[in-house]
XYZ file of C-alpha atoms in Angstrom:
66
model
C 5.195 129.965 92.341
C 7.349 130.644 95.074
C 8.306 127.429 97.272
C 9.518 129.959 99.764
C 7.519 131.279 103.535
C 6.568 134.521 103.383
C 4.320 137.421 105.381
C 2.349 139.688 103.804
C 0.786 142.541 107.227
C -2.214 144.529 105.858
C -4.435 147.652 107.313
C -8.495 146.913 106.405
C -8.197 150.136 106.710
C -6.407 150.720 103.507
C -8.098 149.037 99.894
C -6.904 145.767 99.631
C -8.439 144.227 96.564
C -10.819 141.209 97.862
C -8.656 138.618 96.144
C -5.628 139.771 98.076
C -5.271 137.192 100.307
C -6.236 134.085 97.436
C -3.625 136.213 94.599
C -0.612 136.667 97.649
C -1.098 132.195 98.322
C -1.456 131.421 94.311
C 2.499 133.166 94.132
C 3.656 132.325 97.734
C 1.705 129.265 98.566
C 3.918 129.198 102.028
C 2.261 132.988 103.107
C 2.031 133.971 106.252
C -1.079 136.841 105.677
C -2.855 138.960 108.443
C -5.369 141.923 107.835
C -5.834 144.132 110.791
C -8.493 146.214 111.366
C -7.394 149.007 113.402
C -4.871 150.422 111.839
C -3.523 152.877 108.869
C -1.315 152.725 106.301
C 1.984 153.054 108.289
C 0.241 149.236 111.305
C 4.851 148.889 111.637
C 5.143 152.551 113.152
C 0.796 152.378 115.147
C 1.175 148.898 116.446
C 5.413 148.506 116.614
C 4.704 145.960 119.744
C 2.179 144.095 117.966
C 3.971 144.684 114.619
C 7.233 143.378 115.440
C 6.036 140.232 117.863
C 4.719 138.743 114.117
C 6.909 139.697 112.399
C 9.774 138.453 115.162
C 7.306 135.066 114.952
C 7.903 134.622 111.796
C 11.324 134.653 111.714
C 11.906 132.153 114.586
C 9.280 129.888 112.845
C 11.684 130.157 109.522
C 14.022 126.782 108.708
C 17.532 126.838 109.288
C 19.387 127.791 106.491
C 20.219 125.269 103.895
């Protein structure tokens, strides 16, 4: 596994296997995971303000580089 912060944002309208989040958490224990029911494949274009807000919050929460 990778001991780094990771962000995964998925559309609920795209096929995502039911155990995908659990699998990602085995690879990235420090995972921020979101699944949005009201977007399609290009969620960053369909909901740019929401996506950018999630991305900024994630980046601002990252630890300082060593």
